[in-house]
Structure formats: C-alpha cells, structure tokens
Short mmCIF file of C-alpha atoms in Angstrom, two decimals:
data_model
loop_
_atom_site.label_atom_id
_atom_site.label_comp_id
_atom_site.label_asym_id
_atom_site.label_seq_id
_atom_site.Cartn_x
_atom_site.Cartn_y
_atom_site.Cartn_z
CA MET A 12 0.12 -0.40 0.60
CA ARG A 13 1.36 3.42 -0.86
CA HIS A 14 -1.30 5.54 -0.43
CA LEU A 15 -4.40 5.71 1.27
CA LEU A 16 -6.94 7.29 -2.03
CA SER A 17 -10.34 5.37 -1.11
CA THR A 18 -11.39 2.25 0.82
CA HIS A 19 -12.83 0.69 -2.22
CA ASP A 20 -9.44 -0.46 -3.05
CA LEU A 21 -8.62 -1.80 0.76
CA ASP A 22 -8.71 -4.95 0.80
CA ARG A 23 -9.71 -7.20 3.84
CA ASP A 24 -6.27 -8.28 5.05
CA ASN A 25 -5.02 -4.42 4.76
CA ALA A 26 -7.85 -2.77 6.14
CA ILE A 27 -7.86 -5.38 8.91
CA SER A 28 -3.97 -4.61 9.40
CA ILE A 29 -4.44 -0.96 10.29
CA LEU A 30 -7.04 -1.91 12.52
CA ASP A 31 -5.18 -3.67 14.55
CA ILE A 32 -2.41 -1.22 14.60
CA ALA A 33 -4.83 0.84 15.69
CA GLU A 34 -5.80 -0.95 18.17
CA ASP A 35 -1.53 -0.41 19.52
CA MET A 36 -1.75 2.84 19.31
CA ALA A 37 -4.49 3.46 21.39
CA SER A 38 -2.73 1.65 24.27
CA PHE A 39 -0.46 4.36 24.49
CA GLY A 40 -3.21 6.62 24.69
CA HIS A 41 -3.67 6.74 28.28
CA ARG A 42 -0.27 7.25 29.22
CA ASP A 43 1.57 10.60 30.42
CA VAL A 44 4.08 10.05 27.69
CA LYS A 45 1.81 10.20 24.63
CA LYS A 46 4.44 10.82 21.73
CA LEU A 47 6.22 7.53 19.91
CA PRO A 48 9.31 8.06 17.92
CA ALA A 49 8.57 5.79 14.65
CA LEU A 50 8.29 8.89 11.98
CA ARG A 51 11.36 11.12 13.35
CA GLY A 52 12.63 13.28 10.87
CA LYS A 53 9.52 13.04 8.30
CA ALA A 54 7.88 15.71 7.59
CA VAL A 55 4.22 15.65 6.80
CA VAL A 56 2.03 18.38 5.24
CA ASN A 57 -1.43 18.89 5.38
CA LEU A 58 -2.64 20.35 2.53
CA PHE A 59 -6.59 21.49 3.38
CA TYR A 60 -8.26 23.43 0.52
CA GLU A 61 -11.34 23.10 2.32
CA ASP A 62 -12.24 23.97 5.82
CA SER A 63 -11.96 21.40 8.61
CA THR A 64 -11.15 21.88 12.15
CA ARG A 65 -11.64 17.97 13.57
CA THR A 66 -10.18 16.19 10.36
CA ARG A 67 -7.19 18.32 10.29
CA THR A 68 -6.67 18.73 13.97
CA SER A 69 -7.19 15.35 14.24
CA PHE A 70 -4.38 14.08 11.60
CA GLU A 71 -1.71 16.57 13.29
CA ALA A 72 -2.37 15.27 16.77
CA ALA A 73 -1.19 11.65 14.95
CA GLU A 74 1.38 12.95 13.47
CA LYS A 75 2.80 14.65 16.09
CA ARG A 76 2.39 12.08 18.26
CA LEU A 77 4.44 9.94 16.18
CA SER A 78 7.42 12.62 16.06
CA ALA A 79 6.92 13.65 12.60
CA ASP A 80 7.14 17.23 11.38
CA VAL A 81 4.27 18.59 10.52
CA ILE A 82 3.80 21.30 7.46
CA ASN A 83 -0.01 22.97 7.60
CA PHE A 84 -0.66 24.74 3.91
CA SER A 85 -4.84 26.06 4.04
CA ALA A 86 -5.70 27.65 0.57
CA LYS A 87 -7.43 30.44 2.61
CA GLY A 88 -4.83 32.94 2.78
CA SER A 89 -1.42 31.03 0.86
CA SER A 90 -0.66 31.40 -2.77
CA VAL A 91 -3.11 29.21 -4.10
CA SER A 92 -5.78 32.69 -2.80
CA LYS A 93 -2.99 34.24 -5.73
CA GLY A 94 -4.63 31.33 -8.14
CA GLU A 95 -1.58 29.28 -8.29
CA SER A 96 -2.90 25.77 -9.30
CA LEU A 97 -2.38 22.11 -7.49
CA LYS A 98 0.47 21.47 -9.70
CA ASP A 99 2.39 24.60 -8.69
CA THR A 100 1.97 23.97 -5.10
CA ALA A 101 2.69 20.60 -4.74
CA GLN A 102 5.79 21.21 -6.84
CA THR A 103 6.62 23.83 -4.71
CA LEU A 104 6.31 21.42 -1.55
CA ASP A 105 8.76 18.45 -2.80
CA ALA A 106 10.85 20.48 -3.36
CA MET A 107 11.15 21.62 0.36
CA GLY A 108 11.54 18.22 0.61
CA ILE A 109 8.51 16.37 2.11
CA ASP A 110 7.91 12.73 2.93
CA ALA A 111 4.11 12.86 2.81
CA VAL A 112 1.02 14.28 2.18
CA VAL A 113 -2.20 14.50 3.40
CA ILE A 114 -5.17 16.38 1.61
CA ARG A 115 -8.24 18.11 1.36
CA HIS A 116 -10.48 18.88 -1.64
CA GLY A 117 -12.97 20.19 -2.38
CA SER A 118 -13.30 18.73 -6.01
CA SER A 119 -13.80 14.89 -6.21
CA GLY A 120 -10.80 13.14 -7.61
CA ALA A 121 -7.70 15.65 -6.38
CA PRO A 122 -6.11 13.09 -3.82
CA HIS A 123 -6.03 10.46 -6.99
CA LEU A 124 -4.41 13.17 -9.13
CA LEU A 125 -1.66 14.19 -7.04
CA ALA A 126 -0.41 10.09 -6.18
CA HIS A 127 -0.91 9.57 -10.11
CA SER A 128 0.54 12.39 -12.06
CA GLY A 129 4.28 12.51 -11.81
CA TRP A 130 4.11 15.60 -9.60
CA ILE A 131 4.90 14.44 -6.39
CA ASP A 132 6.66 11.16 -5.46
CA VAL A 133 5.37 10.44 -1.81
CA PRO A 134 2.72 8.82 0.19
CA VAL A 135 -0.93 10.76 -0.47
CA ILE A 136 -3.84 10.29 2.52
CA ASN A 137 -6.88 11.19 1.41
CA ALA A 138 -8.82 13.44 3.86
CA GLY A 139 -12.05 14.05 2.36
CA ASP A 140 -12.08 15.28 -1.55
CA GLY A 141 -15.53 16.46 -2.40
CA THR A 142 -18.50 14.07 -3.10
CA HIS A 143 -16.41 11.00 -3.40
CA GLU A 144 -14.29 9.57 -0.25
CA HIS A 145 -13.13 10.18 3.59
CA PRO A 146 -11.11 7.27 4.10
CA THR A 147 -9.69 7.75 7.25
CA GLN A 148 -13.65 8.80 8.27
CA ALA A 149 -14.57 4.88 7.63
CA LEU A 150 -11.64 3.36 8.85
CA LEU A 151 -12.18 5.08 12.46
CA ASP A 152 -16.07 4.22 11.97
CA ALA A 153 -14.89 0.65 11.78
CA PHE A 154 -12.74 0.28 14.66
CA THR A 155 -15.00 1.98 16.94
CA MET A 156 -18.03 -0.33 15.86
CA ARG A 157 -15.69 -3.30 16.04
CA LYS A 158 -14.39 -1.85 19.63
CA LYS A 159 -17.79 -1.43 21.07
CA ILE A 160 -18.22 -4.96 20.28
CA TYR A 161 -15.68 -6.75 20.27
CA GLY A 162 -13.79 -5.08 23.14
CA GLU A 163 -10.12 -6.14 23.92
CA ASP A 164 -10.53 -9.50 21.77
CA SER A 165 -11.17 -6.83 18.75
CA ARG A 166 -7.72 -7.48 16.73
CA GLY A 167 -7.92 -9.34 13.79
CA LYS A 168 -11.66 -9.34 14.02
CA ASP A 169 -13.71 -8.05 10.86
CA LEU A 170 -17.41 -6.74 11.11
CA SER A 171 -19.18 -9.90 9.80
CA GLY A 172 -22.85 -9.85 11.03
CA VAL A 173 -22.98 -6.36 11.56
CA ARG A 174 -26.31 -3.89 10.39
CA VAL A 175 -25.43 -0.44 9.91
CA CYS A 176 -28.32 1.94 8.83
CA ILE A 177 -26.64 5.37 7.07
CA VAL A 178 -29.26 7.39 7.38
CA GLY A 179 -28.95 11.18 5.38
CA ASP A 180 -27.64 12.65 2.56
CA ILE A 181 -26.31 10.25 0.79
CA LEU A 182 -25.92 12.19 -2.22
CA HIS A 183 -23.12 14.91 -1.08
CA SER A 184 -21.67 12.36 1.59
CA ARG A 185 -18.26 11.78 1.05
CA VAL A 186 -18.62 9.71 4.59
CA ALA A 187 -21.36 7.54 3.51
CA ARG A 188 -19.46 6.58 -0.05
CA SER A 189 -16.45 5.04 1.60
CA ASN A 190 -18.01 3.75 5.26
CA ILE A 191 -20.32 1.77 2.40
CA TRP A 192 -17.28 -0.13 0.63
CA LEU A 193 -14.74 -0.80 3.77
CA LEU A 194 -18.44 -2.24 5.94
CA SER A 195 -18.95 -4.39 2.54
CA THR A 196 -15.16 -5.32 2.61
CA LEU A 197 -14.90 -6.45 6.87
CA GLY A 198 -18.57 -8.39 5.78
CA ALA A 199 -20.80 -6.17 7.40
CA SER A 200 -24.62 -5.43 5.36
CA VAL A 201 -25.20 -1.73 4.80
CA ASP A 202 -28.49 -0.10 5.01
CA ILE A 203 -29.43 3.44 3.02
CA VAL A 204 -31.76 5.58 4.68
CA ALA A 205 -32.73 8.57 2.61
CA PRO A 206 -35.14 10.14 0.85
CA ILE A 207 -34.88 9.95 -2.91
CA THR A 208 -33.45 13.44 -3.99
CA LEU A 209 -30.60 12.85 -1.47
CA LEU A 210 -29.45 9.33 -3.32
CA PRO A 211 -27.15 9.15 -6.14
CA HIS A 212 -28.86 7.42 -9.73
CA SER A 213 -26.37 5.20 -9.30
CA ILE A 214 -27.38 3.44 -5.97
CA GLY A 215 -28.40 0.82 -7.40
CA ALA A 216 -24.66 -0.33 -8.16
CA TRP A 217 -24.17 -0.54 -4.72
CA PRO A 218 -23.86 -3.71 -2.08
CA VAL A 219 -26.65 -1.62 0.08
CA ARG A 220 -30.64 -2.34 1.01
CA VAL A 221 -32.10 1.40 0.63
CA TRP A 222 -34.85 2.31 2.63
CA HIS A 223 -37.01 5.48 2.21
CA SER A 224 -38.75 5.62 5.53
CA LEU A 225 -36.43 6.03 8.83
CA ASP A 226 -39.17 4.62 10.86
CA ASP A 227 -39.24 1.22 8.96
CA ALA A 228 -35.25 0.92 8.57
CA LEU A 229 -34.68 1.32 12.74
CA ALA A 230 -38.16 -0.92 13.34
CA SER A 231 -36.40 -4.04 11.53
CA GLY A 232 -33.66 -3.79 13.52
CA CYS A 233 -30.27 -1.53 12.83
CA ASP A 234 -27.09 -3.18 14.60
CA VAL A 235 -25.86 0.95 14.08
CA VAL A 236 -27.32 4.20 13.60
CA MET A 237 -25.03 6.34 11.62
CA MET A 238 -26.78 9.60 11.13
CA LEU A 239 -25.17 11.87 7.94
CA ARG A 240 -24.78 15.34 9.03
CA ILE A 241 -27.07 18.05 6.11
CA GLN A 242 -23.93 19.96 4.00
CA ALA A 243 -25.28 23.45 4.21
CA GLU A 244 -22.76 24.15 1.80
CA ARG A 245 -24.41 22.08 0.12
CA MET A 246 -27.74 22.77 -0.03
CA THR A 247 -27.94 24.69 -3.57
CA HIS A 248 -30.67 22.56 -4.51
CA ALA A 249 -34.38 21.63 -3.49
CA TYR A 250 -33.75 18.24 -2.18
CA PHE A 251 -36.19 18.70 1.26
CA PRO A 252 -38.95 21.05 1.49
CA ASN A 253 -36.94 23.28 5.15
CA ALA A 254 -35.28 22.31 7.97
CA ARG A 255 -38.12 21.17 10.35
CA GLU A 256 -39.74 18.76 7.67
CA TYR A 257 -36.40 17.15 7.42
CA GLY A 258 -35.95 16.57 10.90
CA ARG A 259 -39.13 15.13 11.27
CA PHE A 260 -38.97 12.93 8.91
CA TRP A 261 -35.24 11.66 8.76
CA GLY A 262 -34.21 12.94 12.21
CA LEU A 263 -33.08 11.02 14.77
CA THR A 264 -35.57 12.40 17.12
CA ALA A 265 -36.05 12.19 20.81
CA GLN A 266 -39.17 10.06 20.23
CA ARG A 267 -37.10 7.81 17.76
CA TYR A 268 -34.28 7.48 20.54
CA ARG A 269 -36.30 5.83 22.81
CA ARG A 270 -38.12 3.20 20.16
CA LEU A 271 -34.59 2.32 19.62
CA ASN A 272 -33.10 -1.07 21.15
CA SER A 273 -30.75 -0.37 23.72
CA GLU A 274 -27.78 -1.75 21.74
CA THR A 275 -28.00 -0.12 19.41
CA ILE A 276 -24.95 2.23 18.47
CA ILE A 277 -25.20 5.77 17.80
CA MET A 278 -22.54 7.20 15.35
CA HIS A 279 -21.94 10.45 14.45
CA PRO A 280 -18.88 11.73 11.68
CA GLY A 281 -19.66 15.43 13.42
CA PRO A 282 -19.89 18.70 13.25
CA MET A 283 -23.67 17.83 13.80
CA ASN A 284 -26.72 19.62 13.39
CA ARG A 285 -28.51 19.24 16.61
CA GLY A 286 -32.02 19.34 16.38
CA LEU A 287 -31.74 18.33 12.62
CA GLU A 288 -30.49 14.93 11.63
CA ILE A 289 -29.76 14.26 15.41
CA SER A 290 -31.65 15.42 18.80
CA SER A 291 -29.48 15.78 21.71
CA GLU A 292 -31.41 13.25 23.45
CA ALA A 293 -29.70 10.77 21.44
CA ALA A 294 -26.86 12.60 20.81
CA ASP A 295 -25.56 12.86 23.99
CA SER A 296 -26.99 9.40 25.67
CA PRO A 297 -24.76 6.63 26.72
CA GLN A 298 -25.69 4.63 23.51
CA SER A 299 -24.04 7.25 21.24
CA LEU A 300 -20.87 6.71 20.83
CA ILE A 301 -19.70 9.95 19.29
CA LEU A 302 -17.23 11.18 21.02
CA GLU A 303 -15.47 7.42 20.72
CA GLN A 304 -15.46 8.34 16.69
CA VAL A 305 -13.19 11.37 17.80
CA SER A 306 -10.53 10.00 19.97
CA ASN A 307 -10.41 6.72 17.91
CA GLY A 308 -9.63 9.07 14.77
CA VAL A 309 -5.98 9.66 15.95
CA PHE A 310 -5.24 6.27 16.55
CA VAL A 311 -6.81 5.18 13.45
CA ARG A 312 -4.85 8.14 11.55
CA MET A 313 -1.72 6.93 13.40
CA SER A 314 -2.09 3.81 12.15
CA VAL A 315 -2.49 5.28 8.53
CA LEU A 316 0.95 7.02 9.01
CA TYR A 317 2.61 4.60 9.97
CA SER A 318 1.52 2.22 7.82
CA LEU A 319 2.43 4.79 4.88
CA LEU A 320 5.16 6.57 5.78
CA THR A 321 7.59 3.17 7.54
CA GLY A 322 9.57 0.44 5.38
CA ALA A 323 11.56 0.65 2.75
CA LYS A 324 10.47 2.11 -0.55
CA GLY A 325 9.27 -1.12 -2.65
CA GLN A 326 9.08 -3.66 -0.18
CA LEU A 327 5.40 -3.87 0.69
CA ALA A 328 4.69 -6.12 4.04
CA MET B 16 20.10 -28.07 8.36
CA SER B 17 18.65 -27.85 11.61
CA ALA B 18 19.75 -28.79 15.48
CA THR B 19 17.76 -28.96 17.93
CA LEU B 20 19.20 -27.25 21.36
CA LEU B 21 16.74 -27.43 23.52
CA GLN B 22 13.98 -29.69 24.35
CA SER B 23 10.74 -28.92 26.75
CA ASP B 24 12.48 -30.00 29.86
CA ASP B 25 15.31 -28.00 28.59
CA VAL B 26 12.95 -25.07 28.10
CA THR B 27 11.50 -25.22 31.80
CA ARG B 28 14.55 -25.68 33.25
CA ALA B 29 16.29 -23.08 31.96
CA LEU B 30 13.18 -20.38 33.05
CA THR B 31 13.24 -22.08 36.47
CA ARG B 32 17.01 -21.34 37.26
CA ILE B 33 16.70 -18.21 35.47
CA ALA B 34 13.56 -17.08 38.23
CA HIS B 35 15.85 -18.46 40.60
CA GLU B 36 18.82 -16.43 39.61
CA ILE B 37 15.83 -13.56 39.46
CA LEU B 38 15.13 -14.21 42.79
CA GLU B 39 18.82 -14.46 44.25
CA GLY B 40 19.77 -11.13 42.94
CA ASN B 41 16.77 -9.59 43.86
CA LYS B 42 17.17 -10.70 47.44
CA GLY B 43 13.58 -12.11 46.87
CA SER B 44 10.15 -11.31 44.59
CA SER B 45 9.63 -7.55 46.27
CA ASN B 46 9.07 -4.74 44.00
CA LEU B 47 9.73 -7.31 40.84
CA VAL B 48 7.61 -6.32 37.50
CA LEU B 49 8.26 -9.11 34.42
CA LEU B 50 7.53 -7.32 31.31
CA GLY B 51 8.10 -9.55 27.86
CA ILE B 52 8.58 -8.20 24.42
CA PRO B 53 6.29 -9.21 21.97
CA THR B 54 5.21 -11.96 20.89
CA ARG B 55 7.54 -14.79 22.27
CA GLY B 56 8.54 -12.94 25.84
CA VAL B 57 5.82 -12.16 26.45
CA HIS B 58 4.93 -15.73 27.08
CA LEU B 59 8.05 -16.52 28.40
CA ALA B 60 8.05 -13.26 31.08
CA ARG B 61 4.50 -15.11 32.36
CA ARG B 62 6.40 -18.18 32.94
CA ILE B 63 9.21 -17.10 34.85
CA ALA B 64 6.56 -15.28 37.06
CA GLY B 65 4.31 -18.41 37.53
CA ILE B 66 7.86 -20.32 38.73
CA LEU B 67 8.27 -17.33 40.64
CA GLU B 68 5.14 -17.68 42.26
CA ARG B 69 5.01 -21.47 43.04
CA ILE B 70 8.91 -20.78 44.40
CA ASP B 71 8.01 -18.33 46.70
CA GLY B 72 4.81 -18.73 48.03
CA ASP B 73 1.76 -16.22 48.61
CA THR B 74 3.53 -13.13 46.24
CA GLN B 75 1.71 -12.38 43.01
CA ILE B 76 4.73 -11.28 40.29
CA PRO B 77 2.98 -8.21 37.92
CA VAL B 78 3.44 -9.48 34.05
CA GLY B 79 3.08 -7.19 31.27
CA SER B 80 4.16 -6.54 27.69
CA LEU B 81 6.02 -4.28 26.42
CA ASP B 82 6.34 -3.23 22.15
CA VAL B 83 9.18 -1.85 20.95
CA THR B 84 8.39 -1.42 17.31
CA MET B 85 7.55 2.70 16.95
CA TYR B 86 10.90 2.67 18.77
CA ARG B 87 12.90 0.06 15.94
CA ASP B 88 16.11 2.37 14.43
CA ASP B 89 15.43 -0.01 11.50
CA LEU B 90 11.59 1.21 10.56
CA MET B 91 12.50 2.44 7.29
CA SER B 92 14.79 -0.40 6.49
CA ASN B 93 12.90 -3.57 6.13
CA PRO B 94 9.46 -4.08 5.03
CA MET B 95 6.69 -2.54 7.15
CA ARG B 96 6.51 -4.55 10.86
CA GLU B 97 2.81 -5.18 12.43
CA SER B 98 2.93 -3.88 16.44
CA ALA B 99 1.93 -5.25 19.09
CA LEU B 100 0.06 -4.61 22.26
CA THR B 101 1.92 -2.86 25.47
CA GLN B 102 0.32 -3.63 28.79
CA VAL B 103 2.15 -2.57 31.44
CA PRO B 104 0.12 -3.67 34.55
CA VAL B 105 1.24 -1.59 37.25
CA ASP B 106 3.55 1.78 37.61
CA ILE B 107 6.60 0.97 37.33
CA ASP B 108 8.35 3.77 39.02
CA GLY B 109 11.26 2.58 41.54
CA LYS B 110 10.26 -1.12 40.94
CA THR B 111 12.79 -3.51 39.78
CA VAL B 112 11.92 -4.66 36.19
CA VAL B 113 12.75 -7.73 34.09
CA LEU B 114 12.73 -7.65 30.30
CA VAL B 115 11.82 -10.71 29.03
CA ASP B 116 12.88 -11.74 25.20
CA ASP B 117 13.65 -15.35 23.53
CA VAL B 118 16.54 -14.31 21.60
CA LEU B 119 19.48 -11.83 22.41
CA TYR B 120 21.23 -11.24 19.03
CA SER B 121 22.31 -7.32 17.82
CA GLY B 122 20.94 -5.58 20.84
CA ARG B 123 18.66 -3.60 19.02
CA THR B 124 15.51 -4.86 20.46
CA VAL B 125 16.96 -4.28 23.61
CA ARG B 126 18.19 -0.51 23.24
CA ALA B 127 14.55 -0.09 21.69
CA ALA B 128 12.74 -1.66 24.81
CA LEU B 129 15.11 0.90 26.92
CA ASP B 130 13.96 3.84 25.30
CA ALA B 131 9.97 2.30 25.06
CA LEU B 132 10.08 1.79 28.67
CA THR B 133 11.29 5.62 29.27
CA ASP B 134 7.87 6.47 27.82
CA VAL B 135 6.27 4.33 30.54
CA GLY B 136 8.08 5.24 33.70
CA ARG B 137 11.05 5.12 35.39
CA PRO B 138 11.97 1.72 37.20
CA ALA B 139 15.02 1.60 39.93
CA ILE B 140 16.79 -1.22 37.99
CA VAL B 141 16.23 -2.67 35.09
CA ARG B 142 17.51 -6.20 34.30
CA LEU B 143 17.79 -8.05 30.72
CA ALA B 144 16.49 -12.13 31.09
CA VAL B 145 16.73 -13.72 27.69
CA LEU B 146 16.22 -17.80 26.58
CA VAL B 147 19.11 -17.85 24.34
CA ASP B 148 22.12 -15.69 23.74
CA ARG B 149 23.53 -15.92 20.33
CA GLY B 150 26.16 -13.08 20.16
CA HIS B 151 26.72 -10.99 17.45
CA ARG B 152 26.03 -7.49 19.30
CA GLU B 153 26.15 -4.46 17.62
CA LEU B 154 25.10 -2.06 20.62
CA PRO B 155 27.13 -2.30 24.09
CA ILE B 156 24.24 -4.51 25.50
CA ARG B 157 24.40 -7.69 27.77
CA ALA B 158 21.74 -10.14 29.14
CA ASP B 159 21.66 -10.45 33.42
CA TYR B 160 20.12 -14.11 32.86
CA VAL B 161 20.74 -16.50 30.32
CA GLY B 162 18.78 -19.82 29.17
CA LYS B 163 21.41 -21.26 27.07
CA ASN B 164 24.60 -19.80 25.44
CA VAL B 165 24.47 -20.73 21.73
CA PRO B 166 27.62 -19.87 19.63
CA SER B 167 25.83 -19.40 15.80
CA ALA B 168 27.03 -18.69 12.90
CA ARG B 169 25.68 -14.60 11.35
CA GLY B 170 24.20 -17.19 8.52
CA GLU B 171 22.01 -19.44 10.69
CA ARG B 172 18.95 -18.64 12.10
CA VAL B 173 17.69 -19.63 15.59
CA ASN B 174 14.11 -20.85 16.15
CA VAL B 175 12.18 -20.81 19.37
CA ARG B 176 9.35 -22.38 19.24
CA LEU B 177 6.35 -21.64 22.43
CA SER B 178 3.87 -24.53 23.10
CA GLU B 179 1.78 -21.18 23.58
CA ILE B 180 1.80 -20.36 19.91
CA ASP B 181 3.41 -22.83 17.92
CA GLY B 182 2.09 -26.44 20.07
CA ASP B 183 5.40 -27.75 21.65
CA ASP B 184 8.45 -26.02 22.78
CA VAL B 185 11.85 -26.46 20.99
CA VAL B 186 15.15 -24.14 20.55
CA SER B 187 16.80 -24.75 17.51
CA VAL B 188 19.29 -23.53 14.80
CA THR B 189 18.86 -23.78 11.02
CA SER B 190 21.91 -23.24 9.09
CA GLY B 191 21.16 -20.39 6.21
CA GLY B 192 22.89 -20.66 2.17
CA ASP B 193 25.95 -19.28 3.31
CA ALA B 194 26.28 -20.17 6.54
#
C-alpha cells in the first residue's frame, strides 16, 4: 500500500492490519508520555483546500504523536488564493523535501491526481475529496464499531453479521461512500436510509439495501445507526422542503431514539446539526459513540501514517 | 539443516534457573515487575512469573508486555512491521523491571525496549532475561540472565518455538545458505 486514496481499493487484510495497528496505538493513548518516535525526521504536509477543524486537528495530533514534523498548508491566505494550481503547489512542497501529503480538496479525485500525476513522489492520504471519499473517517468508524462489539478481543476481527444503517444525505456524502465500501469489505451489511432526492443515480450498483422510511428501517433492527450531517454548504437545490420537515422525517429525534433497542449504537461523523439530523437526547445518550469516534480518529490516523511511511521503499509487507 | 538445542524439559529447566537467579539477585520477589517483549517474550515472562510465584509462595508478580516496534531503528529499512500490544499492569516507578525476550542477538531490540521503557516510567533497576543468547552484539548490551548461550554464525537462524503459540517447546538452529 503506497497511498490511501479510497476504501474501495482497500482489501480485507490491509483494512484489518490498519485497525489492529490502531489498537496498539490506542494502548499508548492513556499514558503520560503519548509521543512515539516512529516517524522522527519525517515531514508531513497537511494540504487543506477546504475548511476543516476536526479532521485537520486529528491528523495533526496523529502526526505529532508519531514525532513527525507537521507543516500546515491551508488554501485560505496562501498562494492558492493568488491563483496557484495544485500542480505548482505540489511541486513547490516537493522541492522543500516532504515525506507525505495529507490532502483535503473540494474536488473529487484531487488526491488521486496528486498521487498519480508524477508531480510528487511521496505517499498521499485522502482526508476528504469533494463528494467522493473520506477513507480515514470510514476506518475510524469501523474501528469504533469493532471496539464496541469485541472490546479487548478486537484484534484480527472483521464486522461480519453487523448491520449498519446510514441515514441522510447520501448523495453528497463522502463519509457514506467510504463507509459503504469498507463495511462491505469487512463483512457488514449496509442499509441506506434517505429521501430519494438525496440518493445518487448509481445507488442500484452499490452493495446496499435502500429504505425510504427511517421508521421502517429502525423497526427492522439496525445494530448501528449512523446519522449524516446535512451539509448546508452543499444544499444548493431544493432537496427537501425545509429543515423542520427534514428533521421530522429523517432525523434521529428524541422519540425515535427512545424506540431504539438499548444495544443500538449511535454514530455521527460530526460536526452535528443538533435538532436537525440528530436530537441532543440521542447525541448525548450512553448509546452514542460520537466522542469515541473523535478519540479513535487519532489512533486510526496514526496507524495509517505509520503503515504508509515506514518500511523500505518498494517493499510491501 | 536444523539442529535441536533445547527440548521442552530443557526450556523449563532454563526458565526455572532464571527464576531462581532473579530471586537471588533481587533478594526476594518484592518490587519485581516482568515485562515481556512481544510475541514470545511475553509468554516467557508469564512462565517465569508462574515459577517465581511457586517458589516464593503467595506473592503475585505483575507481568506485562512492552512492544518496541515504534522505537526500532530499522523502521525505514525493512518492510512495514505489524505492531503489538503494550500493556504495563502497574506503575513501574521505583520498581525492578526484568525485560524478557526469547533471543538476544544484535541488541537493537533491547535498545528499543530501554527507550520504550523510559516513556512508561522510571524503574529503579532494569534487568534483562533471555532464553537464548546467540552473540553478534552490535551495541554495548548484555543479558543478566541467560537460558542458554548459543555460539552461532550470522548466517544461521535460531528458532524458538513455544507451546502457547507453536504447539511445542523447541529451540533449534538452522544453517542458512551462506553459513
């Protein structure tokens, strides 16, 4: 594995290896000295063309805990706002001598272009591209589910037999896409719950079951309910009449939360729109793993960085 | 070609002797913590702790695992290594920590273990116990307790099999192509 661009090209062994190494990273998370020397002397650039607080902070924490040197590059207030192309930015960074790029970009496929264009010759990690993929989010979601289900015995396990219901704006969601591929690879079954206006045309080709009623889907018994954020910045058309109606039909309201089985896991990639797609009662409940997702994000990103940045060039474990 | 160096009984005898030597050096079992280096070192540490507890009656010896993967100096020159769990069950500050590994060779793993240990705490004393010392040190490191000294050629491979993982206890040496 040279880059992490999508979960679609991650096979089961690679995925489980990343999750297992993340377990080991988590075992260092509680002690006084959290730093590990594994990436000492390596420079990692966080190249963020889109606003992001949690993903960038999480990557930065992961890089620092592995002792890498962190270079943050955000498009705002940089040469990009002066019109510099991705190619020139990449080549400039390369000329400075960097060892990996973490990229978030508003255009789907930008990380792929960066990895395969020949402009730079370092591992590329996709931290979210347009409406395409967000692989580290899916990995941390899978890690969080596995840890909740298997606890200390998580190592080596996949998610066979687990039923995950993903609810909301599938059309624009890179989190949903990455999760669908990864969860399927790990043996889970994926149900999609969304209004028809927020589904992509290609949904028939995906390994999922589709529901158009949240109440029906929840009544059928989901082990995990993953609520997606309504992304105001992408709501450029009339996908649904108004926010209140969306919340009533597609939100995890307090009433729906109370009808859930007490074992059902509630997840959300954040940031949440409380009162829209998820009620505070559900988000702050003991069944919610939303904060665990954030903690685990650091461990999973450490694992990805370790897996891509160590090892002799050209030798794959 | 493979030659057997230690059979199951020999392994048990070696570990029993190491346990006695630890007790002698430490003047009893107080303040002892055993940390195995994954994977086989952890099982050896558990066995030594079991023997110590049988010899010394009702004391319980804390046993943990100390993974050194993140501290290795060869991460960039070998294929990516899978890491293992670090689990230190007690506060090691002021304790006598005995590191346990299966084979002592270049000394680089132990060097990494000493660095890893520094990030966990500050033991009063650190000792090293190994089942096999095969020589060829590249760093100024020596073991305090050795099950068996095995003079070997660099091209040879020393294989340690333990019943917990491999089904039986055998230590053997295999001659490499250029040995």
